[in-house]
Coordinates of C-alpha atoms and ligand atoms in Angstrom, one line a residue:
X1 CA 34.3 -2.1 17.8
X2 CA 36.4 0.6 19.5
X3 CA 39.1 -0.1 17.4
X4 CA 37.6 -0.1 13.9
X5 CA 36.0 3.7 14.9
X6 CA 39.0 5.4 15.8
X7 CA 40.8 3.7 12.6
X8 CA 37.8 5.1 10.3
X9 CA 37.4 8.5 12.4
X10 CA 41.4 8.8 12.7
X11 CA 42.2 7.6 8.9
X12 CA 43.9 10.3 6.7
X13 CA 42.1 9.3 3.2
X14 CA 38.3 10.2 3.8
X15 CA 36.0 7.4 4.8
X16 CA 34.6 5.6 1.3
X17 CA 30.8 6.0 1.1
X18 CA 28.4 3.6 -1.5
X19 CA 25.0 4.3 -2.0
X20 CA 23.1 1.4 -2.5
X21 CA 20.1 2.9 -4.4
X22 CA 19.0 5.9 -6.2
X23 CA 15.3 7.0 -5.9
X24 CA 13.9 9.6 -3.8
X25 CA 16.0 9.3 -1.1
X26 CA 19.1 7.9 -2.7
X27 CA 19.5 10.9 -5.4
X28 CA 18.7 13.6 -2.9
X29 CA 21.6 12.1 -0.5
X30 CA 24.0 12.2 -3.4
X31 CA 22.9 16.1 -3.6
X32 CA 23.5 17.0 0.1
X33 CA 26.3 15.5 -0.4
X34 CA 28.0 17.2 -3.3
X35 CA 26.5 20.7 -1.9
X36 CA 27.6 20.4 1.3
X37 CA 31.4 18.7 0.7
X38 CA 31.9 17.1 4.1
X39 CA 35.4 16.7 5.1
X40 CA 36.3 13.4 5.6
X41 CA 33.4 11.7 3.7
X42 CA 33.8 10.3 0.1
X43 CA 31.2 8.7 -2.3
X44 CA 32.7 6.4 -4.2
X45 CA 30.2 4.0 -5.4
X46 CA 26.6 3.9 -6.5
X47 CA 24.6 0.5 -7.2
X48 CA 21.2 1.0 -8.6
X49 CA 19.2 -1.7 -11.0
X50 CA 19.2 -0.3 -14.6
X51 CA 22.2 2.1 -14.2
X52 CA 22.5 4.2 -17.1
X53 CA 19.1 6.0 -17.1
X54 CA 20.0 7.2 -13.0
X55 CA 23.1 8.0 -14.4
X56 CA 21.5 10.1 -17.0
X57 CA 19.1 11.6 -14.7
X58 CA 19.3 15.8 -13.4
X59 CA 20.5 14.3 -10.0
X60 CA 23.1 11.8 -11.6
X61 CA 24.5 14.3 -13.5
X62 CA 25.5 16.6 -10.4
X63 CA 27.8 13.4 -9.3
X64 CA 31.3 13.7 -9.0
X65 CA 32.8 12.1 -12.2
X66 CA 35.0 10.0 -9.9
X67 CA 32.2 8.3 -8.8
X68 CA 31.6 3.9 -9.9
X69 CA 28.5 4.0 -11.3
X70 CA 27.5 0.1 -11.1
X71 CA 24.5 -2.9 -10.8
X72 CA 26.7 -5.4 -9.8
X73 CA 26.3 -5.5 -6.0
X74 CA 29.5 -7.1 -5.8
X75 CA 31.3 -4.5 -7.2
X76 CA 30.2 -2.7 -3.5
X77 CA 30.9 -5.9 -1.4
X78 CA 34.5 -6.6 -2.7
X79 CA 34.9 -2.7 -2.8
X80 CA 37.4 -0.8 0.1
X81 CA 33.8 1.0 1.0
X82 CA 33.7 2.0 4.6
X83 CA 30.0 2.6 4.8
X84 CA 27.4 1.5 2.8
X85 CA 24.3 3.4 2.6
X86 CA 21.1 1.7 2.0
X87 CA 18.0 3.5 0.1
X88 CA 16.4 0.6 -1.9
X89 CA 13.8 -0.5 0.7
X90 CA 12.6 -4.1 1.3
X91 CA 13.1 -7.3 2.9
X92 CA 14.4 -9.0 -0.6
X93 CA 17.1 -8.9 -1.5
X94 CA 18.5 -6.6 0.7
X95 CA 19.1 -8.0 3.7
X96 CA 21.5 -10.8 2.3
X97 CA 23.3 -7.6 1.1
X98 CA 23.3 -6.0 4.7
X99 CA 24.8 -9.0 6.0
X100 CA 27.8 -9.3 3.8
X101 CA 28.7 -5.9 3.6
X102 CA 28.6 -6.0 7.8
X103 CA 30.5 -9.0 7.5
X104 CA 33.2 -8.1 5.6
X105 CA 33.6 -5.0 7.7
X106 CA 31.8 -2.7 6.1
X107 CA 29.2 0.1 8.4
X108 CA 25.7 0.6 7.4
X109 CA 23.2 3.1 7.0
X110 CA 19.7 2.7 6.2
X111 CA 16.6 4.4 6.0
X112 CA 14.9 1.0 5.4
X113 CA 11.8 0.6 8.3
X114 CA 10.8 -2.1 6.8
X115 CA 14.5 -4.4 7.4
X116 CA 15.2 -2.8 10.7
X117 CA 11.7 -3.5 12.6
X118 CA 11.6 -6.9 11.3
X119 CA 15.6 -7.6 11.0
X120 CA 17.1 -5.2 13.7
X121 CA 17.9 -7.3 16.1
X122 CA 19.6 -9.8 14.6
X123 CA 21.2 -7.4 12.1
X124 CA 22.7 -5.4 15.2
X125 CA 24.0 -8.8 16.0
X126 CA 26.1 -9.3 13.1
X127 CA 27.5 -5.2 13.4
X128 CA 28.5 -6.3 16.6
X129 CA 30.3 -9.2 15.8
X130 CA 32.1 -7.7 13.1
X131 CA 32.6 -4.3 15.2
X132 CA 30.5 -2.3 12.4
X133 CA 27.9 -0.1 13.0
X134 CA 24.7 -0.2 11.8
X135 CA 22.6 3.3 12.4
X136 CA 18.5 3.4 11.0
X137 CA 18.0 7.5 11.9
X138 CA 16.0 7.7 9.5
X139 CA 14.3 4.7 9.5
X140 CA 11.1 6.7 11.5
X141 CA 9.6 10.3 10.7
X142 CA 12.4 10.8 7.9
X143 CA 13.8 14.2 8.8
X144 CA 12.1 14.5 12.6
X145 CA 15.5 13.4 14.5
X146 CA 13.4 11.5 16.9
X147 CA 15.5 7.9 16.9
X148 CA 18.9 10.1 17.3
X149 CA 17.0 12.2 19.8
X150 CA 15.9 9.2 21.8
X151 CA 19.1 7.2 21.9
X152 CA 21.3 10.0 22.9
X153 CA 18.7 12.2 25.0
X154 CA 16.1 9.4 26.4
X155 CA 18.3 6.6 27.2
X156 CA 18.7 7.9 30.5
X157 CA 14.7 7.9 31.4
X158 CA 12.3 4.7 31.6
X159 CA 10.0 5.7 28.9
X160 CA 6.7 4.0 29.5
X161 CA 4.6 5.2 26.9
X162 CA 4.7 6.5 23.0
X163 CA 2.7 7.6 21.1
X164 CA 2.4 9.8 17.6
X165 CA 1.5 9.7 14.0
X166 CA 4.3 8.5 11.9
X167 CA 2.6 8.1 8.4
X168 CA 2.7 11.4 6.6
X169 CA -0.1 9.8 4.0
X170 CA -2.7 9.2 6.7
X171 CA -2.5 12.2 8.5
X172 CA -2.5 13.8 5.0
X173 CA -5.8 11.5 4.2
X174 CA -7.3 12.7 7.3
X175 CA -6.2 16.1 8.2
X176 CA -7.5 16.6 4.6
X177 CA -10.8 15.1 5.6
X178 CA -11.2 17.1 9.2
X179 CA -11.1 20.5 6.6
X180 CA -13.8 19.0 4.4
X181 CA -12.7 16.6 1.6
X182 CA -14.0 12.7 0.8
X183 CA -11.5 10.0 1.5
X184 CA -11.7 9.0 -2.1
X185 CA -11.1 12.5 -3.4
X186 CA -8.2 13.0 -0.8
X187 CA -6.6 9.5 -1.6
X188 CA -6.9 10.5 -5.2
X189 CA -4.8 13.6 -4.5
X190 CA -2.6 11.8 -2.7
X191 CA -1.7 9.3 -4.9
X192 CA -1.6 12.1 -7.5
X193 CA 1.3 14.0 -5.6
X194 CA 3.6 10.6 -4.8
X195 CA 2.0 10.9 -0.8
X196 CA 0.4 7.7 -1.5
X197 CA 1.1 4.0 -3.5
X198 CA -1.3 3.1 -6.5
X199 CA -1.9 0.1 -3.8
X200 CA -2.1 2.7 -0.5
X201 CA -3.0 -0.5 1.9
X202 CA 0.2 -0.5 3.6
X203 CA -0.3 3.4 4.6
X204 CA -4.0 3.6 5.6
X205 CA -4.1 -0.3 6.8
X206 CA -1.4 0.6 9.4
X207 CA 1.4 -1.6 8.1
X208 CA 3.9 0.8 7.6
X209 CA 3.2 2.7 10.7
X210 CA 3.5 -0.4 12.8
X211 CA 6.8 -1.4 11.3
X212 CA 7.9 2.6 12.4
X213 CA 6.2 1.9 16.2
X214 CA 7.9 -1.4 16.6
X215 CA 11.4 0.5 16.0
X216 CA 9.9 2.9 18.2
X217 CA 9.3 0.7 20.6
X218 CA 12.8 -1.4 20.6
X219 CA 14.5 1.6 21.0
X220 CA 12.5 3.8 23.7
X221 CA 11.4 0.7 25.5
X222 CA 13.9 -1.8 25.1
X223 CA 11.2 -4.1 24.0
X224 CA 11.2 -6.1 20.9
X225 CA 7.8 -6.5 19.5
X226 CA 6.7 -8.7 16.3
X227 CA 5.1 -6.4 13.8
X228 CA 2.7 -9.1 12.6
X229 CA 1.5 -9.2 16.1
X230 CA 1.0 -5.4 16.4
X231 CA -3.6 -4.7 16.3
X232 CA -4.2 -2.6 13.0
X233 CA -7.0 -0.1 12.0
X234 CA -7.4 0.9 8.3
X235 CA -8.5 4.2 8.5
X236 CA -10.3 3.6 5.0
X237 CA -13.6 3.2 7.1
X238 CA -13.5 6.9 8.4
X239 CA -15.7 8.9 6.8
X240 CA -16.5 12.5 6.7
X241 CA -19.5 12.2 9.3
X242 CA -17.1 11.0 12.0
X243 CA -15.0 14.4 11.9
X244 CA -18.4 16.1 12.3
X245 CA -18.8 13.9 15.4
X246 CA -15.4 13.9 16.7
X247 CA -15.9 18.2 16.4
X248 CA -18.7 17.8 18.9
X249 CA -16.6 16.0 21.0
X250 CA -13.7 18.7 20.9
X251 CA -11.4 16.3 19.3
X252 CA -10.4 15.4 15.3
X253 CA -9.3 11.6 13.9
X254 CA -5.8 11.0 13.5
X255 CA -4.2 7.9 12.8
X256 CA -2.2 7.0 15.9
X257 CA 0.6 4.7 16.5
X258 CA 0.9 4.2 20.5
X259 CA 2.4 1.7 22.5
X260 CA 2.9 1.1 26.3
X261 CA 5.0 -1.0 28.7
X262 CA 2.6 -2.9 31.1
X263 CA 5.3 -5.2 33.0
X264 CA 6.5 -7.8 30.8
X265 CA 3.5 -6.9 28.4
X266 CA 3.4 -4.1 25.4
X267 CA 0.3 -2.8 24.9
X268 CA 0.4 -1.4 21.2
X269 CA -2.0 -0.6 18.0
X270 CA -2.0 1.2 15.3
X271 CA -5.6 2.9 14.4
X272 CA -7.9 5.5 13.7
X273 CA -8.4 7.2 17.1
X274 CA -10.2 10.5 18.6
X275 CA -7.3 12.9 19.3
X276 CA -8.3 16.1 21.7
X277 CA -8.2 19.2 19.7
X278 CA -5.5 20.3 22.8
X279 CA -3.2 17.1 22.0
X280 CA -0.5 18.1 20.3
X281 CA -1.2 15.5 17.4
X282 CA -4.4 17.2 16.5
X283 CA -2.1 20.2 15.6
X284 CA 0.0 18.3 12.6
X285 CA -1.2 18.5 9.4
X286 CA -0.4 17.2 5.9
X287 CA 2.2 15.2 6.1
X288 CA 3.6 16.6 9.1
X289 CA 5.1 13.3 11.9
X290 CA 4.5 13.6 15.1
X291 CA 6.2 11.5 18.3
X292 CA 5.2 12.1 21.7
X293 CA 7.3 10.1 24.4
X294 CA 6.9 9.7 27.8
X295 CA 9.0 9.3 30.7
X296 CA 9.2 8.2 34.1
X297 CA 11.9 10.8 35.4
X298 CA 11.3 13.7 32.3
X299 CA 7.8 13.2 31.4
X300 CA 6.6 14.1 27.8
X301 CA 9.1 15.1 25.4
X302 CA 7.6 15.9 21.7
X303 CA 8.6 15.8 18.5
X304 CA 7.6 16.8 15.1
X305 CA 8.3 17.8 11.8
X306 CA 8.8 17.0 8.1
X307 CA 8.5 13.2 8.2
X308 CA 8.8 12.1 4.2
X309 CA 10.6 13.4 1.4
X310 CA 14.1 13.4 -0.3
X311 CA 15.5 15.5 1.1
X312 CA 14.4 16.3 4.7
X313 CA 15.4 12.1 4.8
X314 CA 18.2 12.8 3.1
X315 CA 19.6 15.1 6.1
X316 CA 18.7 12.8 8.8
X317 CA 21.0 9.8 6.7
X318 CA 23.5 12.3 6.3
X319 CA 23.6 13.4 9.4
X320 CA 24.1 9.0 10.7
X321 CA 26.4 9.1 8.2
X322 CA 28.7 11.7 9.2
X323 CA 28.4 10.1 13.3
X324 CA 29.7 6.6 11.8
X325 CA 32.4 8.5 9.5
X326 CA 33.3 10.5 13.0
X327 CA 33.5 7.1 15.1
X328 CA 30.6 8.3 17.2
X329 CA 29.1 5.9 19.5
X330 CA 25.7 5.0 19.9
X331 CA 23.8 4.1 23.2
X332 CA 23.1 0.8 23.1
X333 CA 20.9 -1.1 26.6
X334 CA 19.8 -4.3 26.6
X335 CA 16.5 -5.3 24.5
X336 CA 13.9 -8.2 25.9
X337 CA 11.5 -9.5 23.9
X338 CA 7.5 -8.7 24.5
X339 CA 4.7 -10.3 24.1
X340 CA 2.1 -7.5 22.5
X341 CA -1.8 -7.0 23.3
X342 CA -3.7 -4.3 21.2
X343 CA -5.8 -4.1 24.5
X344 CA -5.9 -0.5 25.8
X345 CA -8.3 0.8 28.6
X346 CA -10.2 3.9 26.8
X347 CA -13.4 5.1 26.1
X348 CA -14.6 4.5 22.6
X349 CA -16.8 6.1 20.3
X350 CA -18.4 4.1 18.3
X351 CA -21.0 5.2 15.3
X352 CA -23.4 3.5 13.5
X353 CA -26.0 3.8 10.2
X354 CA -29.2 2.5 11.0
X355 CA -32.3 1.4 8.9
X356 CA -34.3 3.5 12.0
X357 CA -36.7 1.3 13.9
X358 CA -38.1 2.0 17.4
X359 CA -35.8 0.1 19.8
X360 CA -32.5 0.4 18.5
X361 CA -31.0 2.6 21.2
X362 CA -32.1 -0.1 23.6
X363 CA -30.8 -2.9 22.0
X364 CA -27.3 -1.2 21.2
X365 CA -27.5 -0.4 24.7
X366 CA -27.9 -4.0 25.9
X367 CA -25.4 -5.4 23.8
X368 CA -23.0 -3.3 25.7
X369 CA -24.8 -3.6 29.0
X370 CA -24.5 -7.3 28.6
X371 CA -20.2 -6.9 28.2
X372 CA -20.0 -4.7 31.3
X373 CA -19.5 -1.4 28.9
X374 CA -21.2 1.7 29.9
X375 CA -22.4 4.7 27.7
X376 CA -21.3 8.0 28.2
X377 CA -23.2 9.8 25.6
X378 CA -25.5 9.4 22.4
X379 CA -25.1 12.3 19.4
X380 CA -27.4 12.2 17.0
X381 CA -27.1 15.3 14.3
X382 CA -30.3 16.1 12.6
X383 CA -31.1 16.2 8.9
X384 CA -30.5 12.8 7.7
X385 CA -33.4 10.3 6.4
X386 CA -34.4 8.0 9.0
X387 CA -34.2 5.0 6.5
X388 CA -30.3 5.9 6.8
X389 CA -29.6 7.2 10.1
X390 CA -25.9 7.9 11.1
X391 CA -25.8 8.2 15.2
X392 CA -22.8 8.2 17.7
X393 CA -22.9 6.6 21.3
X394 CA -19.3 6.8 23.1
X395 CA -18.7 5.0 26.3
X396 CA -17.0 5.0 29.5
X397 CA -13.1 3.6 29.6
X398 CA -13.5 -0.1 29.2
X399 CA -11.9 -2.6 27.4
X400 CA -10.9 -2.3 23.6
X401 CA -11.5 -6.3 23.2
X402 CA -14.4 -5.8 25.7
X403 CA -16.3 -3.5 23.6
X404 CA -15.4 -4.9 19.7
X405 CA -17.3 -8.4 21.9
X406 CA -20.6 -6.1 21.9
X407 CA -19.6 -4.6 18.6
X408 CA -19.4 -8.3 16.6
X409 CA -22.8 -8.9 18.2
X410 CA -24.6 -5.5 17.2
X411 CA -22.8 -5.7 13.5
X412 CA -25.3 -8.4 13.2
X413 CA -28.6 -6.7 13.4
X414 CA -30.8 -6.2 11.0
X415 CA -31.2 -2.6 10.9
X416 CA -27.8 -2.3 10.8
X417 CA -27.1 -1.2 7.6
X418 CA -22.9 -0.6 7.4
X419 CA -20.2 -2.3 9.6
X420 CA -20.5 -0.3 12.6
X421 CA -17.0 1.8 13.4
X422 CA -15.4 1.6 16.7
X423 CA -12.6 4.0 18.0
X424 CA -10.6 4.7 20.5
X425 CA -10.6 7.8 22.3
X426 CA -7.4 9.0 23.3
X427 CA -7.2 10.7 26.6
X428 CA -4.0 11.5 28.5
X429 CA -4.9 9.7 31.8
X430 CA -5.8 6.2 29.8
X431 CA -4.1 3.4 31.4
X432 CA -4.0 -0.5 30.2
X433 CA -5.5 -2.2 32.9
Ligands
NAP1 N1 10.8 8.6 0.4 C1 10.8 9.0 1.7 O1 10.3 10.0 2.0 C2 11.3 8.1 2.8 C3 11.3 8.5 4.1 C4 11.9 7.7 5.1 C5 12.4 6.5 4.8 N2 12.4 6.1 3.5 C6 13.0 4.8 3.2 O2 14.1 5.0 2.3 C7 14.2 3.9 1.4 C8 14.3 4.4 0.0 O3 13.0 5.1 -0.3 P1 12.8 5.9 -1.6 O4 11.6 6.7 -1.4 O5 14.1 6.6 -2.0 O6 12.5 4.7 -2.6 P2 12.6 4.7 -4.2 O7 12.4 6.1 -4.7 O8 11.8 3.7 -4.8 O9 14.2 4.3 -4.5 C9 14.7 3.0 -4.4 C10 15.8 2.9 -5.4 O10 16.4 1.6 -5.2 C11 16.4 0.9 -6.4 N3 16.2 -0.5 -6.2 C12 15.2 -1.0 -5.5 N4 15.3 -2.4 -5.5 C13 16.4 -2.7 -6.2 C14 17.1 -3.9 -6.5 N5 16.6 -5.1 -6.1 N6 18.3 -3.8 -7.2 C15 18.8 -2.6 -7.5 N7 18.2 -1.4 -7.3 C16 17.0 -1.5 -6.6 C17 15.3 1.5 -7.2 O11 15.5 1.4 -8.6 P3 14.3 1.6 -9.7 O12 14.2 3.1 -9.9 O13 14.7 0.8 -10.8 O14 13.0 1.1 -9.0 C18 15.3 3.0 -6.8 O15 16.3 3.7 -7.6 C19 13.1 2.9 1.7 O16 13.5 2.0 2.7 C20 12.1 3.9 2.4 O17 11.2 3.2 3.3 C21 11.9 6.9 2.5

């Protein structure tokens, strides 16, 4: 490995760059690029499906003239490329086209969270084989440097704990919400401005985000989590009540991502949760990221900043780019699998909509009795009809899986007249048990 970065750092001729892709993040890398003239760093190639109409585009058109222009993606493999940068996205097909280009000695970047939280291990297998690297910066929170910040100023500490919000369209959806605005008018807007997919399930379900806080996870806790086993929250079921709610509890909803290492356990979930209006990730708005980690010897460290967009993305690719060009090392410790609970000792607030009969308060209250969950308080805001009564009860720290037991049970009654919502309430002294 040593060898083939001092070759590509020491090399007279610059270091031969493709681009595999050009969208938002592609096209806007080719613009750094050609604005800021790196020494040392060439593009050469760029492979994109349907060529001649990226070609054609504003962004194409500011590309050197010396640059191949292709959609064969052998053109790239066979190619004296140095590094290959990835910006497609996706599982299929490009992984296979990872593999070979690491193979035949070729360095990648990607931004791609998808391929590295499911295929980073094994991909970082094959780099090492073929003494390549491959570097994923921006695979979480785009431009927030937080996986370059963690591997070359955490790696020293035991982190035991993250946690942040690392899906610029939720936090847009709800910090949106917290000033006023209906989830369906907010989604609306946001699918309106390109924040959000005409499908937006794998934003406000949680599967992007958990794909980020696997990465997260692999590389601040050495421990290698599978996604599909990570608890997720859609945070389609918030509505504009709860922030009322959550105000009168001095906190606001965020969706969180947060994991912690319990021995050989990970506790981890990604979810709607009550965030104190003095956390830190109460404070980002729009589609601000956020990443709080915390450490055994240097306790909390924060970061935060533009996490989407072209060109914020663009610099943190460019910026992995110009370490592989340079030969720069990157930490790398040992990673053990984990198994993964979605378990987390908290108190919860959970709210329901009741058809109001007398007795409900006592029999919400002995369905949690009856799981060993206490309650802390009961809200209950006037003005609504009783026929269709919105009230709050939070609890005491128990259990997540303790109190969604009570929860399943109470979801059954028949004054109950929407799926009850249960949340977690984020606290800084919450442990897992
Ligand atoms: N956008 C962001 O803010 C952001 C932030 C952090 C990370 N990322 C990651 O960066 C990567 C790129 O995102 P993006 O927003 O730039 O996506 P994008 O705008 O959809 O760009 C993807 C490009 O790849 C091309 N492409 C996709 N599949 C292909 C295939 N099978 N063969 C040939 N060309 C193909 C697309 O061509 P068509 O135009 O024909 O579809 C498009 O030009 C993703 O992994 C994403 O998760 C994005």
């Amino acid at each position: 490995m040593k060898k083939k970065q001092k070759k590509m750092a020491a090399a007279d001729s610059a270091v031969k760059v493709a681009l595999l892709g050009f969208g938002t993040v592609g096209s806007a890398v080719a613009r750094v690029l050609a604005a800021s003239k790196f020494p040392g760093v060439e593009l050469t190639h760029i492979f994109n499906r349907n060529v001649a109409r990226k070609r054609e585009s504003e962004a194409g058109k500011a590309v050197p003239a010396s640059v191949v222009w292709t959609e064969d993606i052998e053109v790239v493999l066979r190619s004296k490329v140095d590094v290959v940068v990835e910006l497609m996205g996706g599982l299929n097909p490009v992984e296979g086209w990872i593999r070979k280009a690491l193979a035949s000695g070729k360095s990648v970047v990607t931004a791609n969270k998808q391929l590295i939280a499911y295929r980073g291990a094994s991909l970082a297998k094959v780099a090492e084989k073929h003494g390549v690297q491959l570097v994923h910066g921006a695979a979480v929170a785009g431009g927030v440097p937080v996986i370059p910040g963690m591997l070359q100023g955490l790696s020293g500490d035991q982190v035991t704990r993250l946690s942040g919000i690392v899906n610029g369209t939720c936090n847009y959806i709800l910090s949106r919400m917290e000033a006023g605005a209906d989830y369906a008018t907010v989604l609306a807007d946001a699918q309106q401005l390109g924040y959000a997919e005409a499908d937006p399930s794998a934003d406000v379900d949680g599967y992007d985000a958990r794909a980020k806080l696997c990465i997260l996870s692999r590389i601040a806790m050495h421990a290698e989590l599978d996604p599909d086993a990570v608890s997720t929250q859609t945070i389609s079921a918030v509505e504009a009540i709860d922030f009322s709610y959550a105000k009168e509890l001095n906190s606001t909803i965020r969706q969180v991502s947060r994991a912690e290492l319990n021995g050989r356990l990970v506790h981890a979930r990604v979810a709607p949760m009550l965030v104190p209006l003095t956390s830190p990730m109460a404070w980002s708005h729009g589609t601000q990221n956020m990443v709080v980690v915390s450490g055994r010897f240097g306790g909390d460290v924060v970061f935060s900043g533009h996490g989407a967009g072209g060109e914020p993305t663009a610099v943190a690719v460019v910026s992995d780019l110009l370490a592989v060009a340079q030969g720069c090392g990157v930490v790398k410790l040992p990673v053990r699998r984990r198994e993964v609970t979605g378990d987390f000792f908290a108190p919860h607030y959970l709210r329901f909509v009741v058809d109001d009969k007398p007795g409900i308060v006592h029999a919400i209250s002995g369905a949690l009795s009856k799981v060993g969950a206490n309650i802390d308080s009961l809200l209950q805001r006037p003005g609504y009809p009783k026929h269709k009564l919105p009230f709050v009860v939070t609890t005491e720290p128990c259990l997540t899986s303790t109190i969604e037991k009570a929860m399943a049970s109470i979801a059954k009654m028949d004054c109950m007249l929407e799926r009850p919502l249960c949340l977690q309430i984020l606290v800084p002294e919450d442990k897992p048990e």
